[in-house]
PDB file of C-alpha atoms and ligand atoms in Angstrom:
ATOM      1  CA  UNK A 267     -21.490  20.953   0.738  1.00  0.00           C
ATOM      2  CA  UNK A 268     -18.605  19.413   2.134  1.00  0.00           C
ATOM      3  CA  UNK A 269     -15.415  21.708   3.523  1.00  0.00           C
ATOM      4  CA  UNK A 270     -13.272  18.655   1.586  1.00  0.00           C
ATOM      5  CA  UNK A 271     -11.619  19.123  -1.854  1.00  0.00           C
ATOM      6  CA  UNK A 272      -9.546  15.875  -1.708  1.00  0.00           C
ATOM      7  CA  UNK A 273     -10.363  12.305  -0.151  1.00  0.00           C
ATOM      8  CA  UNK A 274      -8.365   8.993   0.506  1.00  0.00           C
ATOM      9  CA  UNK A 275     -10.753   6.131   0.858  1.00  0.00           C
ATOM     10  CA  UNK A 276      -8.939   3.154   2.141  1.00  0.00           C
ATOM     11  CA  UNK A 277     -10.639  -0.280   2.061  1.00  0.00           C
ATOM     12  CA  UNK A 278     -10.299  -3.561   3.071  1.00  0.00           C
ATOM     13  CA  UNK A 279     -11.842  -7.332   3.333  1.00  0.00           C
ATOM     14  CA  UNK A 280     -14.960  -5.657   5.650  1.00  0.00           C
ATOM     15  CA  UNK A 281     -16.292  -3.694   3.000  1.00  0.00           C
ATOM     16  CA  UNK A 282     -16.549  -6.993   0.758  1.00  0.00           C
ATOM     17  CA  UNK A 283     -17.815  -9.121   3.804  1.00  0.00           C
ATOM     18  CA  UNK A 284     -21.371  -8.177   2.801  1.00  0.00           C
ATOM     19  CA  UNK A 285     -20.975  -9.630  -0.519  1.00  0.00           C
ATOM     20  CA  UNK A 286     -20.212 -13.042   0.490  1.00  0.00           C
ATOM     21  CA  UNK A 287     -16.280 -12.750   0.382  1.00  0.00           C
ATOM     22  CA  UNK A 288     -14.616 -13.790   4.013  1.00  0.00           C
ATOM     23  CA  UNK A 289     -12.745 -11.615   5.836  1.00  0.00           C
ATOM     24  CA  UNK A 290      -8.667 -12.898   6.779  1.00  0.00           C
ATOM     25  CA  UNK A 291      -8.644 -12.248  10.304  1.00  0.00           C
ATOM     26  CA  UNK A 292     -12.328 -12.859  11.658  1.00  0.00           C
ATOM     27  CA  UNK A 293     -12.489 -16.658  13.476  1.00  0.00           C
ATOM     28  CA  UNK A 294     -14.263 -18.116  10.042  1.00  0.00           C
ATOM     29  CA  UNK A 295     -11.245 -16.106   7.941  1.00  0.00           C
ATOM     30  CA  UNK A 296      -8.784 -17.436   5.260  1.00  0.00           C
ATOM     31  CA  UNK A 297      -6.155 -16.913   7.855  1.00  0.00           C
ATOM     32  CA  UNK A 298      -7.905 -19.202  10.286  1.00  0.00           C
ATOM     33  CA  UNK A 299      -8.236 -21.570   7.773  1.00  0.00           C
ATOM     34  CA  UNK A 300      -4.935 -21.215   6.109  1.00  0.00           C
ATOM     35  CA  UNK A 301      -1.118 -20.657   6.938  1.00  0.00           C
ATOM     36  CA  UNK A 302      -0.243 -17.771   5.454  1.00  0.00           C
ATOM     37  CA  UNK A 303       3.599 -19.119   5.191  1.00  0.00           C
ATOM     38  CA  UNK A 304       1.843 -22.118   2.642  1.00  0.00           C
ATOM     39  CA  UNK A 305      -0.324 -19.476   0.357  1.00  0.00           C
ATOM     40  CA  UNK A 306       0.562 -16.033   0.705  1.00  0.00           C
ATOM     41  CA  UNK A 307       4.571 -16.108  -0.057  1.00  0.00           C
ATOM     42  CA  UNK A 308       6.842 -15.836  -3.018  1.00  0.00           C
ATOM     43  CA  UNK A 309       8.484 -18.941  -1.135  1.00  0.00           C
ATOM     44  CA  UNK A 310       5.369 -20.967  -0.609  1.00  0.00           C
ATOM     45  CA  UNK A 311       4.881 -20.760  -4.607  1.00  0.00           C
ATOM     46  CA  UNK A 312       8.540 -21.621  -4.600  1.00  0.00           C
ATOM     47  CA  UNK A 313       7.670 -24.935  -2.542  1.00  0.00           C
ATOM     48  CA  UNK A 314       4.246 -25.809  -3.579  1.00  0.00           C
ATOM     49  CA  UNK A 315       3.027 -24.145  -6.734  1.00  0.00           C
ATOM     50  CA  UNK A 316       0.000 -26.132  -6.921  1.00  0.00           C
ATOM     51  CA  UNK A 317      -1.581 -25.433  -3.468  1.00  0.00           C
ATOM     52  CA  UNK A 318      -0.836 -21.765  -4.009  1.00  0.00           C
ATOM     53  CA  UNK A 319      -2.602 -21.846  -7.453  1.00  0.00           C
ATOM     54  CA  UNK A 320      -5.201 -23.599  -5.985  1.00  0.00           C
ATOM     55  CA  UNK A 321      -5.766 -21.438  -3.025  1.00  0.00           C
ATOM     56  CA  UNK A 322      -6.191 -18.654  -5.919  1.00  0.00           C
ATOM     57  CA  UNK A 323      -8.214 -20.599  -8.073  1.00  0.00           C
ATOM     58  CA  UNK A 324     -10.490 -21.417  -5.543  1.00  0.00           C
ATOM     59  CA  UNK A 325     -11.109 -17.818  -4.354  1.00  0.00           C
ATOM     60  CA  UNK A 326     -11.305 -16.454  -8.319  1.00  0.00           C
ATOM     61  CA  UNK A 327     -14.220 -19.104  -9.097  1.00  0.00           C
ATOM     62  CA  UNK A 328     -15.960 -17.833  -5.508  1.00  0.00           C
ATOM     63  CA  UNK A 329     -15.746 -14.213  -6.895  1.00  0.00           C
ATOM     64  CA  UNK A 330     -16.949 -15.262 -10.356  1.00  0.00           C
ATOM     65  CA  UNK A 331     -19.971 -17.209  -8.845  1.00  0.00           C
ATOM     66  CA  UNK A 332     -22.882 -15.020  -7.523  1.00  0.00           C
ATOM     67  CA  UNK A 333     -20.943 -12.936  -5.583  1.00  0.00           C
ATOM     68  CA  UNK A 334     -22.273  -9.002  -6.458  1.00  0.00           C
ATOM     69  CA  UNK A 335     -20.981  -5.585  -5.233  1.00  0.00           C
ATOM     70  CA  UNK A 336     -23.130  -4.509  -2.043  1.00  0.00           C
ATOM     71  CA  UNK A 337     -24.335  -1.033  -0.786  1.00  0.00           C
ATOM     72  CA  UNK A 338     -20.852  -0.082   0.310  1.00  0.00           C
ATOM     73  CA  UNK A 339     -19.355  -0.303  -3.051  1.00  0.00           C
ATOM     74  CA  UNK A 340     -22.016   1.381  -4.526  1.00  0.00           C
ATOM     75  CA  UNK A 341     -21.899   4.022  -2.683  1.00  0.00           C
ATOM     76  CA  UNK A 342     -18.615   4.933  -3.248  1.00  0.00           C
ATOM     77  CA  UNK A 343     -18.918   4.404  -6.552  1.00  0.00           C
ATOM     78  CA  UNK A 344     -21.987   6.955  -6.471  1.00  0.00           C
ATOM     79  CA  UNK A 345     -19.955   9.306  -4.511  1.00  0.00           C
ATOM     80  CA  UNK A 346     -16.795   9.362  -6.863  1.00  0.00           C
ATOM     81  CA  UNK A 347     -19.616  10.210  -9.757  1.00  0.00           C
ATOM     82  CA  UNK A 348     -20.926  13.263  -8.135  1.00  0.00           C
ATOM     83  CA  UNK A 349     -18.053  14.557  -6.044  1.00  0.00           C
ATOM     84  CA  UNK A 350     -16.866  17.635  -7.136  1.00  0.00           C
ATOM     85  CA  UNK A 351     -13.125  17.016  -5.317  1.00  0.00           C
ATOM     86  CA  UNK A 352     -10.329  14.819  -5.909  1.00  0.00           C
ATOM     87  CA  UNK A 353     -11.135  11.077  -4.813  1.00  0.00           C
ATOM     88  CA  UNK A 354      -8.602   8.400  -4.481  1.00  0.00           C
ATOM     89  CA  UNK A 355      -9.740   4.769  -3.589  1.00  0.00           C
ATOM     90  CA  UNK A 356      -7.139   2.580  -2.338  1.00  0.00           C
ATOM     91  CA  UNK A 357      -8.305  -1.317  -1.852  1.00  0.00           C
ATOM     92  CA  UNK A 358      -5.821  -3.988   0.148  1.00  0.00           C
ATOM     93  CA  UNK A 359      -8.959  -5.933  -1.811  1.00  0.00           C
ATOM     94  CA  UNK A 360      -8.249  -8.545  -4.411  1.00  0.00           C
ATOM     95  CA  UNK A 361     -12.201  -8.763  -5.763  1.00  0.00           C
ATOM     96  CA  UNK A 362     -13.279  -6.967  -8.334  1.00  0.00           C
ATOM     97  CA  UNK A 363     -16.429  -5.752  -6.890  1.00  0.00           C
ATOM     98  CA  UNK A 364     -15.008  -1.726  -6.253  1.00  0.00           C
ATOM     99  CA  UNK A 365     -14.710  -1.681 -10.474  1.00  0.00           C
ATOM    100  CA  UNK A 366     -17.829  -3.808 -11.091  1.00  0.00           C
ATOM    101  CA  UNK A 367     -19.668  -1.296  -9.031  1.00  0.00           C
ATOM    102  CA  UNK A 368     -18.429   1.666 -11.180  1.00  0.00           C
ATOM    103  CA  UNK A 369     -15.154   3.228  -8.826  1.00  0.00           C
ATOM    104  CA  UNK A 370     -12.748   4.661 -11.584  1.00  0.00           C
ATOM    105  CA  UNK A 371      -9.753   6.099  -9.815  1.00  0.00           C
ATOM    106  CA  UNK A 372      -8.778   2.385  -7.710  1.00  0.00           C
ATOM    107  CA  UNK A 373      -5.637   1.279  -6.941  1.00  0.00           C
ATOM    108  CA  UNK A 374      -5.735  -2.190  -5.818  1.00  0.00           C
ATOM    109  CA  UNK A 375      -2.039  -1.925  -3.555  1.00  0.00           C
ATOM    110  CA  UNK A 376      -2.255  -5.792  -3.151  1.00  0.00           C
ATOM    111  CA  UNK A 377      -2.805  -6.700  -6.570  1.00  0.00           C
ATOM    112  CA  UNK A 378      -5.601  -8.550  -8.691  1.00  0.00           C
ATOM    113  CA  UNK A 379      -7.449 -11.607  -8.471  1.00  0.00           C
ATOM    114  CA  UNK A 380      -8.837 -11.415 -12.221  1.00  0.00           C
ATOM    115  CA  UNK A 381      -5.075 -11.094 -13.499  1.00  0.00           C
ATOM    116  CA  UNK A 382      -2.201 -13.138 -13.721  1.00  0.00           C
ATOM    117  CA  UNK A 383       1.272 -12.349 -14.069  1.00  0.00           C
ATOM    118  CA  UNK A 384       4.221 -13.857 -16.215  1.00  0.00           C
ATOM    119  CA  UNK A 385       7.106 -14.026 -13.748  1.00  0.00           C
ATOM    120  CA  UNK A 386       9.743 -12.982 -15.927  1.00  0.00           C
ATOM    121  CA  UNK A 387       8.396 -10.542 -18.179  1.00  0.00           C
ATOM    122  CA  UNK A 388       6.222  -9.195 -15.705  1.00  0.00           C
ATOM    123  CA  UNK A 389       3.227  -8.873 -18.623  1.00  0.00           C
ATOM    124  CA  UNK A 390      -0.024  -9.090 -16.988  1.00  0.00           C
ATOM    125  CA  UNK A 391      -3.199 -11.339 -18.151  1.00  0.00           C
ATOM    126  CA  UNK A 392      -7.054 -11.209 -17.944  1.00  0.00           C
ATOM    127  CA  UNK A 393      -8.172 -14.158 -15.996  1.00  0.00           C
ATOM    128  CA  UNK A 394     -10.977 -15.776 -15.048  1.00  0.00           C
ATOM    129  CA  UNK A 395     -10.671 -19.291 -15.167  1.00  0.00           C
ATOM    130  CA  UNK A 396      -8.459 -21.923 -12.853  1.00  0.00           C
ATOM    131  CA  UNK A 397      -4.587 -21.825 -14.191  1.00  0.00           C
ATOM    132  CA  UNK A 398      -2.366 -24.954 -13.672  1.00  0.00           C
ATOM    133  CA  UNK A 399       0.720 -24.755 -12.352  1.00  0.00           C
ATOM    134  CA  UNK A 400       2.540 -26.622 -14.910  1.00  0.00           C
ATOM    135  CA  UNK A 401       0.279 -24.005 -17.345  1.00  0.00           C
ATOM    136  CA  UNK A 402       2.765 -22.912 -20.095  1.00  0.00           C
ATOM    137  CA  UNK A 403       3.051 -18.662 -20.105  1.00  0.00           C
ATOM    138  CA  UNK A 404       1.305 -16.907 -23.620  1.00  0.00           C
ATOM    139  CA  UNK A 405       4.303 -14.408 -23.449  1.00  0.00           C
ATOM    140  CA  UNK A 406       7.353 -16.502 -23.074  1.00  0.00           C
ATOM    141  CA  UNK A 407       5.943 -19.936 -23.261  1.00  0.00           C
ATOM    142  CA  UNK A 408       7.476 -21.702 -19.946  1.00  0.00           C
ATOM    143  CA  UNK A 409       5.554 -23.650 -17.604  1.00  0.00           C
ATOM    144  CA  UNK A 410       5.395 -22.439 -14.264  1.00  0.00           C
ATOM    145  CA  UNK A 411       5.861 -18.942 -14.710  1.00  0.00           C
ATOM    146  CA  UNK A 412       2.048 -17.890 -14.379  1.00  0.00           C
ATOM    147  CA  UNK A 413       1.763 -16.436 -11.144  1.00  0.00           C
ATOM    148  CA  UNK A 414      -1.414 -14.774  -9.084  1.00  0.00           C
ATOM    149  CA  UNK A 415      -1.032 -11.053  -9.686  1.00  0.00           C
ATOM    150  CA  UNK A 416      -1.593 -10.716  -5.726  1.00  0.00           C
ATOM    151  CA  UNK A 417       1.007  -9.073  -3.471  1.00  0.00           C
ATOM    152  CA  UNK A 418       2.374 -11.899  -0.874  1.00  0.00           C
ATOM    153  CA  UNK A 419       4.244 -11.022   2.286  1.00  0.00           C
ATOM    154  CA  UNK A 420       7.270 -10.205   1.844  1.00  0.00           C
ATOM    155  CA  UNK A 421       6.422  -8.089  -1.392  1.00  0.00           C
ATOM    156  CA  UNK A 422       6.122  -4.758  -1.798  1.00  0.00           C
ATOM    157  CA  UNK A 423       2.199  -2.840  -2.481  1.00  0.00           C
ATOM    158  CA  UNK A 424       1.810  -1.626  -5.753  1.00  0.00           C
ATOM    159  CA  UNK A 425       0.928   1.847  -6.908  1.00  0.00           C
ATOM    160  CA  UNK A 426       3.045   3.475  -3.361  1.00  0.00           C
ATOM    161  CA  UNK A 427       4.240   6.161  -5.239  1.00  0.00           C
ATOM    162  CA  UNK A 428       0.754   7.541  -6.265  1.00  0.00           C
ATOM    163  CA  UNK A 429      -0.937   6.206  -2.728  1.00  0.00           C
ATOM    164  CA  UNK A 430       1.566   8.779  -0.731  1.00  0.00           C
ATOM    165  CA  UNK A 431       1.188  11.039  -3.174  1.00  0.00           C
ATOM    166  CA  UNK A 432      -2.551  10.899  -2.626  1.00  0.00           C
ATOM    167  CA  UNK A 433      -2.387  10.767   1.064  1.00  0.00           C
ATOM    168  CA  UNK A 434      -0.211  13.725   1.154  1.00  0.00           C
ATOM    169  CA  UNK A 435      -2.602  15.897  -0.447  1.00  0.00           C
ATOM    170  CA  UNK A 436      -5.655  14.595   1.565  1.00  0.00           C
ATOM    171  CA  UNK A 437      -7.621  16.341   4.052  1.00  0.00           C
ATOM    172  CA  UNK A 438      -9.886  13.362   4.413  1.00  0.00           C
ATOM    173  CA  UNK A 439      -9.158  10.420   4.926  1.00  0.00           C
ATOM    174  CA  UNK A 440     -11.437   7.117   5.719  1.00  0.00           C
ATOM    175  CA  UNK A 441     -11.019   3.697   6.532  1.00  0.00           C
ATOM    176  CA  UNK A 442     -13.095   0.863   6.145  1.00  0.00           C
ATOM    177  CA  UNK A 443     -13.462  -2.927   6.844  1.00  0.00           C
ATOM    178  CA  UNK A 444      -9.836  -3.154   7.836  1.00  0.00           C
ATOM    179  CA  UNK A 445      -8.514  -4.341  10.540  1.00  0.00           C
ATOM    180  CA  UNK A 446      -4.986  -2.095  10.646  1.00  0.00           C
ATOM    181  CA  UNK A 447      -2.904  -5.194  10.856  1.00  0.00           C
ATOM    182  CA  UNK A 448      -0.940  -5.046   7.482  1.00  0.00           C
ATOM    183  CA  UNK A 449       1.399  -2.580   6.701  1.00  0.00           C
ATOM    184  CA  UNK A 450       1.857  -0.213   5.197  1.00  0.00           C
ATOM    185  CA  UNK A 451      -1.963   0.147   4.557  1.00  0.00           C
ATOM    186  CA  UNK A 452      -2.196   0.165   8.655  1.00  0.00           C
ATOM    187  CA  UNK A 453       0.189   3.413   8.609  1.00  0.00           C
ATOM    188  CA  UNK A 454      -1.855   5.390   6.125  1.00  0.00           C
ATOM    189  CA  UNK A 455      -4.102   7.190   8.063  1.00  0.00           C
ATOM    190  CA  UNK A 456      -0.721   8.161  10.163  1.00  0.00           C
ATOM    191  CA  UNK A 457       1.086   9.984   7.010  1.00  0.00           C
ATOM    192  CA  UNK A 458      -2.646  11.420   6.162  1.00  0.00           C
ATOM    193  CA  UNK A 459      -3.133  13.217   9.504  1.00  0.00           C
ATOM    194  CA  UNK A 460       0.369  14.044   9.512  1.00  0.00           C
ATOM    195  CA  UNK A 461      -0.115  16.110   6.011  1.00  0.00           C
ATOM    196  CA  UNK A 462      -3.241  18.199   8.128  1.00  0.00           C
ATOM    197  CA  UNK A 463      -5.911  15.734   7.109  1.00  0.00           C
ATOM    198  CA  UNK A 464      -9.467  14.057   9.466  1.00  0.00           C
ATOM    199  CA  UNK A 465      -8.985  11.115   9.827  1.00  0.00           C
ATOM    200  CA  UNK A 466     -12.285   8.443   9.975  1.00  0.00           C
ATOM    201  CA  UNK A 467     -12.608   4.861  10.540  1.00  0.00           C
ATOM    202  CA  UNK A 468     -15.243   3.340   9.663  1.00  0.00           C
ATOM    203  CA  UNK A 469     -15.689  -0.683  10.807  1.00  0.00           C
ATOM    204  CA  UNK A 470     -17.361  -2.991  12.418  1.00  0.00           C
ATOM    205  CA  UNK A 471     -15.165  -3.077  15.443  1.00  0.00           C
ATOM    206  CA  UNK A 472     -12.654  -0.472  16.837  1.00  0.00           C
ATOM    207  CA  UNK A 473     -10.116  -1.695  13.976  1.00  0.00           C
ATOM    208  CA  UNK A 474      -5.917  -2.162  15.772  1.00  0.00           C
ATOM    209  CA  UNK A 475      -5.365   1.433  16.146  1.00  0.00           C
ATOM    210  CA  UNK A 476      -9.040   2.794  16.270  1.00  0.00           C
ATOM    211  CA  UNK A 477      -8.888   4.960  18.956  1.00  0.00           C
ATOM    212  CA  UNK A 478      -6.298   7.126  16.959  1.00  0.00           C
ATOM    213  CA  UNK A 479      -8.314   8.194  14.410  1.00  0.00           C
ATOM    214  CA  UNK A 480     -10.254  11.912  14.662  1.00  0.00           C
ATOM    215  CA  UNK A 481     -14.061   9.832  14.055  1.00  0.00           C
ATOM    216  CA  UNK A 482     -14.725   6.548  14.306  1.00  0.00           C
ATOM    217  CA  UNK A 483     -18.250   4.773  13.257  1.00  0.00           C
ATOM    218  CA  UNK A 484     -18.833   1.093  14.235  1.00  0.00           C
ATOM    219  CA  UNK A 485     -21.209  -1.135  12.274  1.00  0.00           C
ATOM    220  CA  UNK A 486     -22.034  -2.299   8.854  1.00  0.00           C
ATOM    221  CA  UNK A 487     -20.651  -1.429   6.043  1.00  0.00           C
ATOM    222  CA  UNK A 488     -23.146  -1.268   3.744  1.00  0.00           C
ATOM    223  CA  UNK A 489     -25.153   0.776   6.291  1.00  0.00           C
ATOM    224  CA  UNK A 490     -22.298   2.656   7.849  1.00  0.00           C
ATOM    225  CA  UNK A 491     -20.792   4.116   4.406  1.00  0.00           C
ATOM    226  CA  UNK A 492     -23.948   5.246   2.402  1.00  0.00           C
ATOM    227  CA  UNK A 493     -24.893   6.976   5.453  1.00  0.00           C
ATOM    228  CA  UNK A 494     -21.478   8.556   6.173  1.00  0.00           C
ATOM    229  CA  UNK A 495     -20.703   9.742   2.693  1.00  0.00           C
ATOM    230  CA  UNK A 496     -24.442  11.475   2.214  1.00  0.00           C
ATOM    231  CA  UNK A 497     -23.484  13.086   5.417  1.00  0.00           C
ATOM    232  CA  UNK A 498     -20.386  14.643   3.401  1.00  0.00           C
ATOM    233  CA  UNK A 499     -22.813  16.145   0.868  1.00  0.00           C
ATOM    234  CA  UNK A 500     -25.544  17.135   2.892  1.00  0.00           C
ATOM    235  CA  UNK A 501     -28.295  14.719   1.169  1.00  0.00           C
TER     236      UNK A 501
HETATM  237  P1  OAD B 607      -9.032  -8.334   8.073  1.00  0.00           P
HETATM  238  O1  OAD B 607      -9.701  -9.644   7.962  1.00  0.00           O
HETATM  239  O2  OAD B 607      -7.763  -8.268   8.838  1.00  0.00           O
HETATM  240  O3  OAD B 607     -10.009  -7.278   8.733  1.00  0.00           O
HETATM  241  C1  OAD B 607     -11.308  -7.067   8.270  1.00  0.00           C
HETATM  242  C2  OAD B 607     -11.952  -5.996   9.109  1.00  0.00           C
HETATM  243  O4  OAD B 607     -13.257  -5.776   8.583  1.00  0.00           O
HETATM  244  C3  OAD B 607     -12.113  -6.344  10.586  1.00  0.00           C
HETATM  245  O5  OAD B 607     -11.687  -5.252  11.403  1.00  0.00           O
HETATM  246  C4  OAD B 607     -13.622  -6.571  10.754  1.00  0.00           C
HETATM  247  O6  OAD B 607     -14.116  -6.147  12.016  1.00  0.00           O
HETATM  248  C5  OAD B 607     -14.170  -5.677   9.658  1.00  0.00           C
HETATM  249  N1  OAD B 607     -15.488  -6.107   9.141  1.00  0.00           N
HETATM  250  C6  OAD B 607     -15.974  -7.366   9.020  1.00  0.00           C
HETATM  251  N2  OAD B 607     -17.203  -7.347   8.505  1.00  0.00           N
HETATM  252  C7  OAD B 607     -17.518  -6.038   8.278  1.00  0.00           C
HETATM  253  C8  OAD B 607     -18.655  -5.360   7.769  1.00  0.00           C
HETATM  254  N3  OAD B 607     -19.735  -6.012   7.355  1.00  0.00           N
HETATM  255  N4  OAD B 607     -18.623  -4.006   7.700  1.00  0.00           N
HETATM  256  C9  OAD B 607     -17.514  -3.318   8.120  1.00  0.00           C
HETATM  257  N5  OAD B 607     -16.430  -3.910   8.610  1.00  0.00           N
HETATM  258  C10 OAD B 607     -16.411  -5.249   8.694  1.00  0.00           C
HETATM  259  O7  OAD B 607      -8.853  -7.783   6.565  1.00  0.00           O
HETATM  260  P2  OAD B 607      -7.925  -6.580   6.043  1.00  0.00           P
HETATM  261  O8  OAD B 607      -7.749  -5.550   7.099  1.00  0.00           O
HETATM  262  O9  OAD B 607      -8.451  -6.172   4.739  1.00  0.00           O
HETATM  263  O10 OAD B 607      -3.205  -8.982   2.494  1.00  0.00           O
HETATM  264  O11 OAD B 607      -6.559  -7.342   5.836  1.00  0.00           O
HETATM  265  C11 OAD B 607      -5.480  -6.634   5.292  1.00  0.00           C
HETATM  266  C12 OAD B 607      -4.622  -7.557   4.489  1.00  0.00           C
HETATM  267  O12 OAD B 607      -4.260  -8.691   5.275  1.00  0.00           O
HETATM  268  C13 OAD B 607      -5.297  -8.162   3.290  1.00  0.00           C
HETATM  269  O13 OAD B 607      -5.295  -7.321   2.155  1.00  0.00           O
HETATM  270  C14 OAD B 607      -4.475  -9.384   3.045  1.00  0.00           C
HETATM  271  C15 OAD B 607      -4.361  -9.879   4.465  1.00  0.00           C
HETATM  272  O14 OAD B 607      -3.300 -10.670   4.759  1.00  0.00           O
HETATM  273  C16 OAD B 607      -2.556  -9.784   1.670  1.00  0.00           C
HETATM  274  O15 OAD B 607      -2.949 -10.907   1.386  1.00  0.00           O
HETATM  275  C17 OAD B 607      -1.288  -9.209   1.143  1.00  0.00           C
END
């Protein structure tokens, strides 16, 4: 068995990539295809609610449509059910496809794609089908106030408080299928060695800070984690 006792999985858009989902940074990426300044800010919603909605609604009917949890997310999923240590999985993902896989203790930092979120109560709401941006709110009834329940730049991650909790009790650590350009995902592994813990990245390139890490594994994911996590338990 494994020396470990607690582990901080990080993931991001590579682990999905399998699944059908693009990646943001790769040359066929949302970010290639998209500004980031007309989607992914408080101020573009401000400007143009109906773009942003539809950028949303557009990636929520994707997800909804075919697109299945691969060997990656099973595997974690598989390893969280047998592990006999604490296990923490932090996504930057907005998919669903950790949970529909079977991960229990997820904390999705940049938010939900399923969800929506009244902007001045804050109440959050199951959803799976396109929302309009003149869409009046179930809680307190105004139009417009229906937001994605997705972290934009500028915002700050959710669930901090528990993630460097997590990470400061970790003596393992692993990354995978992100690229280590957002922070303060990209500074995790960073406060995680710094509390004693091994560090691993595991991509399918040498990710922005790569060479930092204690191990680093290059390939696919849904080759690259089943393998590395049986490796953990000896089977
Ligand atoms: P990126 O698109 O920046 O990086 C994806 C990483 O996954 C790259 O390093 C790829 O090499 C790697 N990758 C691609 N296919 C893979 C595969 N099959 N197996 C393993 N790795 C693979 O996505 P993130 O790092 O997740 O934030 O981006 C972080 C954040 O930036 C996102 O959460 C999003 C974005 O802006 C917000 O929208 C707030």
């Amino acid at each position: 068995m494994s020396r470990y006792n607690n582990i901080v999985v990080l993931t991001g858009a590579g682990v999905s990539a399998e699944s059908g989902i693009n990646t943001f940074r790769a040359a066929d990426g949302l970010w290639e295809n998209h500004r980031v300044e007309d989607v992914a800010t408080p101020e573009a919603f401000e400007r143009n609610p109906q773009l942003v909605q539809r950028f949303y609604n557009e990636r929520r009917a994707q997800l909804l449509n075919g697109i299945k949890p691969n060997p990656a997310h099973l595997a974690l999923a598989e390893f969280e059910r047998t592990w006999k240590g604490r296990f923490t999985l932090v996504t930057q993902n907005i998919d669903d496809l950790h949970e529909r896989a079977g991960s229990r203790n997820l904390l999705h930092m940049h938010g939900e794609l399923l969800k929506i979120r009244c902007r001045k109560s804050g109440r959050l709401f199951p959803c799976r089908q396109p929302v309009a941006s003149d869409q009046a709110c179930s809680c307190c009834g105004q139009m417009g106030n229906l937001r994605p329940h997705v972290v934009w730049f500028g915002e700050i991650p959710l669930y901090m408080e528990e993630i460097e909790q997590a990470l400061s009790d970790c003596d393992l650590f692993i990354s995978i299928g992100t690229s280590g350009n957002v922070y303060p995902a990209a500074g995790f592994f960073q406060v995680a060695k710094g509390a004693g813990a091994t560090a691993v990245e595991l991509n399918l390139e040498p990710s922005a800070r790569g060479s930092h890490f204690d191990r680093a594994l290059y390939g696919p994911a849904s080759q690259l984690v089943p393998r590395f996590l049986q490796s953990l338990t000896g089977s």
